């Protein structure tokens, strides 16, 4: 569907069956990725009591431009992607996995989507993990382009809900070519202001990928 490009795409299931799962985790792939990538990460995490759901983006990307770009340049992909997350969350809730039993996790563009979904939903979750990502924002800003945002204008972030007690893990390289450190720090503060318990890990140097230190932090959060 033209205005809802991600609707009806595959959603892979893995991990524990819901009948005996402790938690459900929605895992969101990055630009150019696939849900199978996230299933591979789930296998590596080795958490047999968590049910996994991994949605697929149309054309393997949730939206066409940088998450820092003006919002209109990423529509209808962005709204459609948020719709996928909301529908999947609702389906899990109907099967007994409400927000307090659901973790949302994403990598890169998928991390931006997972974080934005969590902030806009504004409810306590079992966990949130943004691996090399940051919040997208709710409206375009009106300031000047900022070098620390890779020459993009800072967005506006208007989130109404609370995430009190939600553990949030943010991991990113110090010099990530796609995710500016300034946006990671803004994301950290916004989640803290919403009551979440935020752990931020910044890895030295340049890079864009999941590191072993992040895996250890993820396991600790998911087993906490």
JSON list of C-alpha atoms in Angstrom, two decimals:
[
{"chain": "A", "resi": 1, "resn": "UNK", "atom": "CA", "xyz": [0.00, 0.00, 0.00]},
{"chain": "A", "resi": 2, "resn": "UNK", "atom": "CA", "xyz": [1.51, 3.32, -1.06]},
{"chain": "A", "resi": 3, "resn": "UNK", "atom": "CA", "xyz": [0.82, 5.25, 2.15]},
{"chain": "A", "resi": 4, "resn": "UNK", "atom": "CA", "xyz": [1.57, 2.33, 4.47]},
{"chain": "A", "resi": 5, "resn": "UNK", "atom": "CA", "xyz": [4.54, 0.66, 2.81]},
{"chain": "A", "resi": 6, "resn": "UNK", "atom": "CA", "xyz": [5.48, -1.65, 5.68]},
{"chain": "A", "resi": 7, "resn": "UNK", "atom": "CA", "xyz": [2.00, -3.01, 6.38]},
{"chain": "A", "resi": 8, "resn": "UNK", "atom": "CA", "xyz": [1.62, -6.69, 5.62]},
{"chain": "A", "resi": 9, "resn": "UNK", "atom": "CA", "xyz": [5.33, -7.44, 5.46]},
{"chain": "A", "resi": 10, "resn": "UNK", "atom": "CA", "xyz": [6.84, -10.49, 7.13]},
{"chain": "A", "resi": 11, "resn": "UNK", "atom": "CA", "xyz": [7.12, -10.71, 10.89]},
{"chain": "A", "resi": 12, "resn": "UNK", "atom": "CA", "xyz": [9.47, -13.52, 11.91]},
{"chain": "A", "resi": 13, "resn": "UNK", "atom": "CA", "xyz": [8.89, -15.38, 15.16]},
{"chain": "A", "resi": 14, "resn": "UNK", "atom": "CA", "xyz": [11.57, -17.12, 17.18]},
{"chain": "A", "resi": 15, "resn": "UNK", "atom": "CA", "xyz": [12.81, -17.86, 20.66]},
{"chain": "A", "resi": 16, "resn": "UNK", "atom": "CA", "xyz": [10.48, -19.28, 23.27]},
{"chain": "A", "resi": 17, "resn": "UNK", "atom": "CA", "xyz": [6.84, -19.94, 22.45]},
{"chain": "A", "resi": 18, "resn": "UNK", "atom": "CA", "xyz": [4.57, -17.36, 24.07]},
{"chain": "A", "resi": 19, "resn": "UNK", "atom": "CA", "xyz": [3.03, -20.12, 26.19]},
{"chain": "A", "resi": 20, "resn": "UNK", "atom": "CA", "xyz": [6.21, -20.41, 28.23]},
{"chain": "A", "resi": 21, "resn": "UNK", "atom": "CA", "xyz": [8.04, -17.13, 27.52]},
{"chain": "A", "resi": 22, "resn": "UNK", "atom": "CA", "xyz": [9.05, -14.81, 30.37]},
{"chain": "A", "resi": 23, "resn": "UNK", "atom": "CA", "xyz": [9.21, -11.77, 28.07]},
{"chain": "A", "resi": 24, "resn": "UNK", "atom": "CA", "xyz": [8.56, -10.87, 24.45]},
{"chain": "A", "resi": 25, "resn": "UNK", "atom": "CA", "xyz": [11.12, -8.84, 22.52]},
{"chain": "A", "resi": 26, "resn": "UNK", "atom": "CA", "xyz": [10.48, -6.90, 19.30]},
{"chain": "A", "resi": 27, "resn": "UNK", "atom": "CA", "xyz": [13.78, -6.71, 17.40]},
{"chain": "A", "resi": 28, "resn": "UNK", "atom": "CA", "xyz": [14.07, -4.19, 14.57]},
{"chain": "A", "resi": 29, "resn": "UNK", "atom": "CA", "xyz": [16.65, -4.42, 11.80]},
{"chain": "A", "resi": 30, "resn": "UNK", "atom": "CA", "xyz": [18.59, -1.51, 10.35]},
{"chain": "A", "resi": 31, "resn": "UNK", "atom": "CA", "xyz": [18.72, 0.03, 6.87]},
{"chain": "A", "resi": 32, "resn": "UNK", "atom": "CA", "xyz": [19.53, -2.63, 4.30]},
{"chain": "A", "resi": 33, "resn": "UNK", "atom": "CA", "xyz": [19.08, -5.38, 6.88]},
{"chain": "A", "resi": 34, "resn": "UNK", "atom": "CA", "xyz": [16.49, -8.07, 7.34]},
{"chain": "A", "resi": 35, "resn": "UNK", "atom": "CA", "xyz": [14.63, -9.67, 10.22]},
{"chain": "A", "resi": 36, "resn": "UNK", "atom": "CA", "xyz": [16.88, -12.71, 9.87]},
{"chain": "A", "resi": 37, "resn": "UNK", "atom": "CA", "xyz": [19.76, -10.47, 11.08]},
{"chain": "A", "resi": 38, "resn": "UNK", "atom": "CA", "xyz": [17.91, -9.86, 14.31]},
{"chain": "A", "resi": 39, "resn": "UNK", "atom": "CA", "xyz": [17.13, -13.54, 14.72]},
{"chain": "A", "resi": 40, "resn": "UNK", "atom": "CA", "xyz": [20.87, -14.14, 14.48]},
{"chain": "A", "resi": 41, "resn": "UNK", "atom": "CA", "xyz": [21.48, -11.58, 17.22]},
{"chain": "A", "resi": 42, "resn": "UNK", "atom": "CA", "xyz": [18.79, -13.22, 19.36]},
{"chain": "A", "resi": 43, "resn": "UNK", "atom": "CA", "xyz": [20.50, -16.59, 18.94]},
{"chain": "A", "resi": 44, "resn": "UNK", "atom": "CA", "xyz": [23.83, -15.04, 19.96]},
{"chain": "A", "resi": 45, "resn": "UNK", "atom": "CA", "xyz": [22.26, -13.48, 23.04]},
{"chain": "A", "resi": 46, "resn": "UNK", "atom": "CA", "xyz": [21.16, -16.97, 24.07]},
{"chain": "A", "resi": 47, "resn": "UNK", "atom": "CA", "xyz": [18.02, -16.18, 26.03]},
{"chain": "A", "resi": 48, "resn": "UNK", "atom": "CA", "xyz": [15.75, -19.21, 25.64]},
{"chain": "A", "resi": 49, "resn": "UNK", "atom": "CA", "xyz": [12.90, -17.86, 27.78]},
{"chain": "A", "resi": 50, "resn": "UNK", "atom": "CA", "xyz": [12.20, -14.81, 25.59]},
{"chain": "A", "resi": 51, "resn": "UNK", "atom": "CA", "xyz": [9.82, -14.84, 22.60]},
{"chain": "A", "resi": 52, "resn": "UNK", "atom": "CA", "xyz": [11.17, -12.92, 19.61]},
{"chain": "A", "resi": 53, "resn": "UNK", "atom": "CA", "xyz": [9.27, -11.00, 16.97]},
{"chain": "A", "resi": 54, "resn": "UNK", "atom": "CA", "xyz": [11.22, -9.35, 14.13]},
{"chain": "A", "resi": 55, "resn": "UNK", "atom": "CA", "xyz": [9.32, -7.23, 11.56]},
{"chain": "A", "resi": 56, "resn": "UNK", "atom": "CA", "xyz": [10.55, -6.56, 8.04]},
{"chain": "A", "resi": 57, "resn": "UNK", "atom": "CA", "xyz": [10.76, -3.14, 6.36]},
{"chain": "A", "resi": 58, "resn": "UNK", "atom": "CA", "xyz": [9.61, -2.67, 2.79]},
{"chain": "A", "resi": 59, "resn": "UNK", "atom": "CA", "xyz": [12.70, -2.65, 0.61]},
{"chain": "A", "resi": 60, "resn": "UNK", "atom": "CA", "xyz": [14.75, -3.40, 3.74]},
{"chain": "A", "resi": 61, "resn": "UNK", "atom": "CA", "xyz": [14.65, 0.22, 4.95]},
{"chain": "A", "resi": 62, "resn": "UNK", "atom": "CA", "xyz": [12.16, 1.83, 7.30]},
{"chain": "A", "resi": 63, "resn": "UNK", "atom": "CA", "xyz": [12.57, 5.27, 5.68]},
{"chain": "A", "resi": 64, "resn": "UNK", "atom": "CA", "xyz": [14.73, 6.68, 2.89]},
{"chain": "A", "resi": 65, "resn": "UNK", "atom": "CA", "xyz": [16.79, 9.49, 4.45]},
{"chain": "A", "resi": 66, "resn": "UNK", "atom": "CA", "xyz": [18.82, 10.01, 7.62]},
{"chain": "A", "resi": 67, "resn": "UNK", "atom": "CA", "xyz": [16.77, 10.02, 10.83]},
{"chain": "A", "resi": 68, "resn": "UNK", "atom": "CA", "xyz": [18.20, 13.54, 11.30]},
{"chain": "A", "resi": 69, "resn": "UNK", "atom": "CA", "xyz": [16.53, 14.83, 8.13]},
{"chain": "A", "resi": 70, "resn": "UNK", "atom": "CA", "xyz": [13.28, 16.84, 8.12]},
{"chain": "A", "resi": 71, "resn": "UNK", "atom": "CA", "xyz": [10.42, 14.50, 9.00]},
{"chain": "A", "resi": 72, "resn": "UNK", "atom": "CA", "xyz": [8.56, 14.91, 5.69]},
{"chain": "A", "resi": 73, "resn": "UNK", "atom": "CA", "xyz": [11.53, 13.49, 3.79]},
{"chain": "A", "resi": 74, "resn": "UNK", "atom": "CA", "xyz": [11.06, 10.18, 5.58]},
{"chain": "A", "resi": 75, "resn": "UNK", "atom": "CA", "xyz": [7.31, 9.86, 5.09]},
{"chain": "A", "resi": 76, "resn": "UNK", "atom": "CA", "xyz": [5.26, 7.77, 4.65]},
{"chain": "A", "resi": 77, "resn": "UNK", "atom": "CA", "xyz": [7.92, 5.31, 5.79]},
{"chain": "A", "resi": 78, "resn": "UNK", "atom": "CA", "xyz": [8.33, 6.72, 9.29]},
{"chain": "A", "resi": 79, "resn": "UNK", "atom": "CA", "xyz": [4.62, 6.75, 10.13]},
{"chain": "A", "resi": 80, "resn": "UNK", "atom": "CA", "xyz": [4.14, 3.33, 8.57]},
{"chain": "A", "resi": 81, "resn": "UNK", "atom": "CA", "xyz": [7.06, 1.95, 10.61]},
{"chain": "A", "resi": 82, "resn": "UNK", "atom": "CA", "xyz": [5.65, 3.37, 13.84]},
{"chain": "A", "resi": 83, "resn": "UNK", "atom": "CA", "xyz": [2.36, 1.75, 12.88]},
{"chain": "A", "resi": 84, "resn": "UNK", "atom": "CA", "xyz": [4.03, -1.64, 12.54]},
{"chain": "A", "resi": 85, "resn": "UNK", "atom": "CA", "xyz": [5.50, -1.28, 16.03]},
{"chain": "A", "resi": 86, "resn": "UNK", "atom": "CA", "xyz": [2.17, -0.23, 17.54]},
{"chain": "A", "resi": 87, "resn": "UNK", "atom": "CA", "xyz": [0.23, -3.07, 15.91]},
{"chain": "A", "resi": 88, "resn": "UNK", "atom": "CA", "xyz": [2.80, -5.66, 16.91]},
{"chain": "A", "resi": 89, "resn": "UNK", "atom": "CA", "xyz": [2.78, -4.36, 20.50]},
{"chain": "A", "resi": 90, "resn": "UNK", "atom": "CA", "xyz": [-1.02, -4.52, 20.57]},
{"chain": "A", "resi": 91, "resn": "UNK", "atom": "CA", "xyz": [-0.99, -8.09, 19.24]},
{"chain": "A", "resi": 92, "resn": "UNK", "atom": "CA", "xyz": [1.47, -9.16, 21.93]},
{"chain": "A", "resi": 93, "resn": "UNK", "atom": "CA", "xyz": [-0.63, -7.44, 24.61]},
{"chain": "A", "resi": 94, "resn": "UNK", "atom": "CA", "xyz": [-3.69, -9.38, 23.47]},
{"chain": "A", "resi": 95, "resn": "UNK", "atom": "CA", "xyz": [-1.66, -12.56, 24.08]},
{"chain": "A", "resi": 96, "resn": "UNK", "atom": "CA", "xyz": [-0.67, -11.56, 27.60]},
{"chain": "A", "resi": 97, "resn": "UNK", "atom": "CA", "xyz": [2.49, -9.59, 26.86]},
{"chain": "A", "resi": 98, "resn": "UNK", "atom": "CA", "xyz": [1.63, -6.03, 27.72]},
{"chain": "A", "resi": 99, "resn": "UNK", "atom": "CA", "xyz": [4.27, -3.28, 27.91]},
{"chain": "A", "resi": 100, "resn": "UNK", "atom": "CA", "xyz": [5.60, -4.52, 31.26]},
{"chain": "A", "resi": 101, "resn": "UNK", "atom": "CA", "xyz": [6.47, -7.86, 29.60]},
{"chain": "A", "resi": 102, "resn": "UNK", "atom": "CA", "xyz": [7.77, -6.47, 26.30]},
{"chain": "A", "resi": 103, "resn": "UNK", "atom": "CA", "xyz": [11.25, -5.29, 25.31]},
{"chain": "A", "resi": 104, "resn": "UNK", "atom": "CA", "xyz": [11.87, -3.23, 22.17]},
{"chain": "A", "resi": 105, "resn": "UNK", "atom": "CA", "xyz": [15.34, -3.39, 20.64]},
{"chain": "A", "resi": 106, "resn": "UNK", "atom": "CA", "xyz": [16.78, -2.14, 17.39]},
{"chain": "A", "resi": 107, "resn": "UNK", "atom": "CA", "xyz": [20.04, -1.62, 15.55]},
{"chain": "A", "resi": 108, "resn": "UNK", "atom": "CA", "xyz": [20.91, 1.57, 13.61]},
{"chain": "A", "resi": 109, "resn": "UNK", "atom": "CA", "xyz": [17.79, 2.74, 11.75]},
{"chain": "A", "resi": 110, "resn": "UNK", "atom": "CA", "xyz": [15.92, 0.05, 13.65]},
{"chain": "A", "resi": 111, "resn": "UNK", "atom": "CA", "xyz": [17.27, 1.48, 16.91]},
{"chain": "A", "resi": 112, "resn": "UNK", "atom": "CA", "xyz": [15.93, 4.91, 15.97]},
{"chain": "A", "resi": 113, "resn": "UNK", "atom": "CA", "xyz": [12.54, 3.32, 15.30]},
{"chain": "A", "resi": 114, "resn": "UNK", "atom": "CA", "xyz": [12.51, 1.29, 18.52]},
{"chain": "A", "resi": 115, "resn": "UNK", "atom": "CA", "xyz": [13.51, 4.32, 20.62]},
{"chain": "A", "resi": 116, "resn": "UNK", "atom": "CA", "xyz": [10.96, 6.60, 18.96]},
{"chain": "A", "resi": 117, "resn": "UNK", "atom": "CA", "xyz": [8.22, 4.01, 19.42]},
{"chain": "A", "resi": 118, "resn": "UNK", "atom": "CA", "xyz": [9.04, 3.68, 23.12]},
{"chain": "A", "resi": 119, "resn": "UNK", "atom": "CA", "xyz": [9.11, 7.44, 23.70]},
{"chain": "A", "resi": 120, "resn": "UNK", "atom": "CA", "xyz": [5.87, 8.09, 21.85]},
{"chain": "A", "resi": 121, "resn": "UNK", "atom": "CA", "xyz": [4.09, 5.16, 23.52]},
{"chain": "A", "resi": 122, "resn": "UNK", "atom": "CA", "xyz": [5.05, 6.72, 26.87]},
{"chain": "A", "resi": 123, "resn": "UNK", "atom": "CA", "xyz": [4.44, 3.60, 28.99]},
{"chain": "A", "resi": 124, "resn": "UNK", "atom": "CA", "xyz": [6.67, 1.55, 31.22]},
{"chain": "A", "resi": 125, "resn": "UNK", "atom": "CA", "xyz": [8.28, -1.25, 29.25]},
{"chain": "A", "resi": 126, "resn": "UNK", "atom": "CA", "xyz": [10.25, -4.29, 30.33]},
{"chain": "A", "resi": 127, "resn": "UNK", "atom": "CA", "xyz": [13.21, -2.82, 28.49]},
{"chain": "A", "resi": 128, "resn": "UNK", "atom": "CA", "xyz": [14.38, -0.63, 25.62]},
{"chain": "A", "resi": 129, "resn": "UNK", "atom": "CA", "xyz": [17.65, -1.00, 23.74]},
{"chain": "A", "resi": 130, "resn": "UNK", "atom": "CA", "xyz": [18.98, 1.34, 21.07]},
{"chain": "A", "resi": 131, "resn": "UNK", "atom": "CA", "xyz": [22.13, -0.11, 19.50]},
{"chain": "A", "resi": 132, "resn": "UNK", "atom": "CA", "xyz": [23.70, 2.69, 17.46]},
{"chain": "A", "resi": 133, "resn": "UNK", "atom": "CA", "xyz": [20.60, 4.88, 17.33]},
{"chain": "A", "resi": 134, "resn": "UNK", "atom": "CA", "xyz": [18.84, 7.94, 18.71]},
{"chain": "A", "resi": 135, "resn": "UNK", "atom": "CA", "xyz": [15.40, 9.49, 18.91]},
{"chain": "A", "resi": 136, "resn": "UNK", "atom": "CA", "xyz": [13.92, 10.73, 15.65]},
{"chain": "A", "resi": 137, "resn": "UNK", "atom": "CA", "xyz": [11.87, 13.56, 17.17]},
{"chain": "A", "resi": 138, "resn": "UNK", "atom": "CA", "xyz": [8.25, 14.63, 16.94]},
{"chain": "A", "resi": 139, "resn": "UNK", "atom": "CA", "xyz": [8.56, 17.83, 14.86]},
{"chain": "A", "resi": 140, "resn": "UNK", "atom": "CA", "xyz": [11.12, 19.72, 12.83]},
{"chain": "A", "resi": 141, "resn": "UNK", "atom": "CA", "xyz": [13.10, 22.44, 14.58]},
{"chain": "A", "resi": 142, "resn": "UNK", "atom": "CA", "xyz": [13.62, 25.99, 13.40]},
{"chain": "A", "resi": 143, "resn": "UNK", "atom": "CA", "xyz": [17.24, 26.53, 14.37]},
{"chain": "A", "resi": 144, "resn": "UNK", "atom": "CA", "xyz": [20.40, 26.56, 12.35]},
{"chain": "A", "resi": 145, "resn": "UNK", "atom": "CA", "xyz": [22.16, 23.42, 11.13]},
{"chain": "A", "resi": 146, "resn": "UNK", "atom": "CA", "xyz": [24.57, 22.18, 13.77]},
{"chain": "A", "resi": 147, "resn": "UNK", "atom": "CA", "xyz": [27.96, 20.59, 13.02]},
{"chain": "A", "resi": 148, "resn": "UNK", "atom": "CA", "xyz": [27.53, 18.21, 15.97]},
{"chain": "A", "resi": 149, "resn": "UNK", "atom": "CA", "xyz": [24.33, 16.96, 14.29]},
{"chain": "A", "resi": 150, "resn": "UNK", "atom": "CA", "xyz": [26.15, 16.41, 11.03]},
{"chain": "A", "resi": 151, "resn": "UNK", "atom": "CA", "xyz": [24.81, 19.75, 9.76]},
{"chain": "A", "resi": 152, "resn": "UNK", "atom": "CA", "xyz": [21.17, 18.97, 10.44]},
{"chain": "A", "resi": 153, "resn": "UNK", "atom": "CA", "xyz": [18.75, 21.16, 12.39]},
{"chain": "A", "resi": 154, "resn": "UNK", "atom": "CA", "xyz": [17.85, 19.93, 15.86]},
{"chain": "A", "resi": 155, "resn": "UNK", "atom": "CA", "xyz": [14.35, 18.45, 16.10]},
{"chain": "A", "resi": 156, "resn": "UNK", "atom": "CA", "xyz": [11.66, 19.06, 18.69]},
{"chain": "A", "resi": 157, "resn": "UNK", "atom": "CA", "xyz": [10.91, 16.27, 21.14]},
{"chain": "A", "resi": 158, "resn": "UNK", "atom": "CA", "xyz": [7.45, 16.37, 22.71]},
{"chain": "A", "resi": 159, "resn": "UNK", "atom": "CA", "xyz": [6.65, 13.16, 24.56]},
{"chain": "A", "resi": 160, "resn": "UNK", "atom": "CA", "xyz": [3.77, 13.13, 27.02]},
{"chain": "A", "resi": 161, "resn": "UNK", "atom": "CA", "xyz": [4.07, 9.80, 28.80]},
{"chain": "A", "resi": 162, "resn": "UNK", "atom": "CA", "xyz": [6.26, 8.35, 31.53]},
{"chain": "A", "resi": 163, "resn": "UNK", "atom": "CA", "xyz": [8.65, 5.42, 31.43]},
{"chain": "A", "resi": 164, "resn": "UNK", "atom": "CA", "xyz": [9.28, 5.24, 35.16]},
{"chain": "A", "resi": 165, "resn": "UNK", "atom": "CA", "xyz": [11.34, 2.19, 36.01]},
{"chain": "A", "resi": 166, "resn": "UNK", "atom": "CA", "xyz": [12.01, 1.23, 32.39]},
{"chain": "A", "resi": 167, "resn": "UNK", "atom": "CA", "xyz": [15.61, 0.11, 31.83]},
{"chain": "A", "resi": 168, "resn": "UNK", "atom": "CA", "xyz": [17.01, 1.73, 28.69]},
{"chain": "A", "resi": 169, "resn": "UNK", "atom": "CA", "xyz": [20.33, 0.74, 27.12]},
{"chain": "A", "resi": 170, "resn": "UNK", "atom": "CA", "xyz": [21.98, 3.10, 24.63]},
{"chain": "A", "resi": 171, "resn": "UNK", "atom": "CA", "xyz": [25.17, 1.98, 22.91]},
{"chain": "A", "resi": 172, "resn": "UNK", "atom": "CA", "xyz": [27.09, 3.86, 20.23]},
{"chain": "A", "resi": 173, "resn": "UNK", "atom": "CA", "xyz": [30.58, 4.53, 18.98]},
{"chain": "A", "resi": 174, "resn": "UNK", "atom": "CA", "xyz": [32.14, 7.88, 19.80]},
{"chain": "A", "resi": 175, "resn": "UNK", "atom": "CA", "xyz": [32.37, 8.73, 16.10]},
{"chain": "A", "resi": 176, "resn": "UNK", "atom": "CA", "xyz": [29.54, 6.91, 14.39]},
{"chain": "A", "resi": 177, "resn": "UNK", "atom": "CA", "xyz": [29.16, 7.99, 10.74]},
{"chain": "A", "resi": 178, "resn": "UNK", "atom": "CA", "xyz": [25.36, 7.82, 10.96]},
{"chain": "A", "resi": 179, "resn": "UNK", "atom": "CA", "xyz": [24.52, 8.56, 14.61]},
{"chain": "A", "resi": 180, "resn": "UNK", "atom": "CA", "xyz": [25.96, 11.76, 16.09]},
{"chain": "A", "resi": 181, "resn": "UNK", "atom": "CA", "xyz": [27.03, 11.53, 19.70]},
{"chain": "A", "resi": 182, "resn": "UNK", "atom": "CA", "xyz": [25.07, 14.73, 20.41]},
{"chain": "A", "resi": 183, "resn": "UNK", "atom": "CA", "xyz": [21.80, 13.00, 19.49]},
{"chain": "A", "resi": 184, "resn": "UNK", "atom": "CA", "xyz": [22.69, 10.01, 21.69]},
{"chain": "A", "resi": 185, "resn": "UNK", "atom": "CA", "xyz": [23.20, 12.39, 24.62]},
{"chain": "A", "resi": 186, "resn": "UNK", "atom": "CA", "xyz": [19.90, 14.16, 23.86]},
{"chain": "A", "resi": 187, "resn": "UNK", "atom": "CA", "xyz": [18.17, 10.77, 23.77]},
{"chain": "A", "resi": 188, "resn": "UNK", "atom": "CA", "xyz": [19.75, 9.83, 27.09]},
{"chain": "A", "resi": 189, "resn": "UNK", "atom": "CA", "xyz": [18.49, 13.01, 28.76]},
{"chain": "A", "resi": 190, "resn": "UNK", "atom": "CA", "xyz": [14.98, 12.76, 27.32]},
{"chain": "A", "resi": 191, "resn": "UNK", "atom": "CA", "xyz": [14.54, 9.20, 28.54]},
{"chain": "A", "resi": 192, "resn": "UNK", "atom": "CA", "xyz": [15.92, 10.17, 31.95]},
{"chain": "A", "resi": 193, "resn": "UNK", "atom": "CA", "xyz": [13.44, 13.06, 32.08]},
{"chain": "A", "resi": 194, "resn": "UNK", "atom": "CA", "xyz": [10.66, 10.56, 31.37]},
{"chain": "A", "resi": 195, "resn": "UNK", "atom": "CA", "xyz": [11.72, 8.50, 34.38]},
{"chain": "A", "resi": 196, "resn": "UNK", "atom": "CA", "xyz": [13.60, 5.70, 32.67]},
{"chain": "A", "resi": 197, "resn": "UNK", "atom": "CA", "xyz": [16.78, 4.20, 34.12]},
{"chain": "A", "resi": 198, "resn": "UNK", "atom": "CA", "xyz": [19.28, 4.80, 31.34]},
{"chain": "A", "resi": 199, "resn": "UNK", "atom": "CA", "xyz": [22.60, 3.06, 30.79]},
{"chain": "A", "resi": 200, "resn": "UNK", "atom": "CA", "xyz": [24.69, 4.68, 28.07]},
{"chain": "A", "resi": 201, "resn": "UNK", "atom": "CA", "xyz": [27.80, 3.05, 26.70]},
{"chain": "A", "resi": 202, "resn": "UNK", "atom": "CA", "xyz": [29.99, 5.09, 24.34]},
{"chain": "A", "resi": 203, "resn": "UNK", "atom": "CA", "xyz": [32.71, 3.08, 22.62]},
{"chain": "A", "resi": 204, "resn": "UNK", "atom": "CA", "xyz": [36.00, 4.81, 21.73]},
{"chain": "A", "resi": 205, "resn": "UNK", "atom": "CA", "xyz": [36.84, 5.65, 18.16]},
{"chain": "A", "resi": 206, "resn": "UNK", "atom": "CA", "xyz": [34.87, 5.34, 14.96]},
{"chain": "A", "resi": 207, "resn": "UNK", "atom": "CA", "xyz": [32.44, 2.56, 14.15]},
{"chain": "A", "resi": 208, "resn": "UNK", "atom": "CA", "xyz": [28.89, 1.47, 13.53]},
{"chain": "A", "resi": 209, "resn": "UNK", "atom": "CA", "xyz": [28.10, -1.97, 14.82]},
{"chain": "A", "resi": 210, "resn": "UNK", "atom": "CA", "xyz": [27.21, -4.13, 17.80]},
{"chain": "A", "resi": 211, "resn": "UNK", "atom": "CA", "xyz": [30.14, -4.79, 20.15]},
{"chain": "A", "resi": 212, "resn": "UNK", "atom": "CA", "xyz": [30.69, -7.49, 22.74]},
{"chain": "A", "resi": 213, "resn": "UNK", "atom": "CA", "xyz": [30.43, -5.02, 25.64]},
{"chain": "A", "resi": 214, "resn": "UNK", "atom": "CA", "xyz": [26.95, -4.17, 24.37]},
{"chain": "A", "resi": 215, "resn": "UNK", "atom": "CA", "xyz": [25.99, -7.84, 24.26]},
{"chain": "A", "resi": 216, "resn": "UNK", "atom": "CA", "xyz": [27.02, -8.24, 27.90]},
{"chain": "A", "resi": 217, "resn": "UNK", "atom": "CA", "xyz": [24.99, -5.19, 28.89]},
{"chain": "A", "resi": 218, "resn": "UNK", "atom": "CA", "xyz": [21.99, -6.51, 26.96]},
{"chain": "A", "resi": 219, "resn": "UNK", "atom": "CA", "xyz": [22.15, -9.89, 28.67]},
{"chain": "A", "resi": 220, "resn": "UNK", "atom": "CA", "xyz": [22.37, -8.15, 32.06]},
{"chain": "A", "resi": 221, "resn": "UNK", "atom": "CA", "xyz": [19.34, -5.98, 31.27]},
{"chain": "A", "resi": 222, "resn": "UNK", "atom": "CA", "xyz": [17.26, -8.85, 29.95]},
{"chain": "A", "resi": 223, "resn": "UNK", "atom": "CA", "xyz": [18.12, -11.06, 32.90]},
{"chain": "A", "resi": 224, "resn": "UNK", "atom": "CA", "xyz": [17.62, -8.30, 35.46]}
]
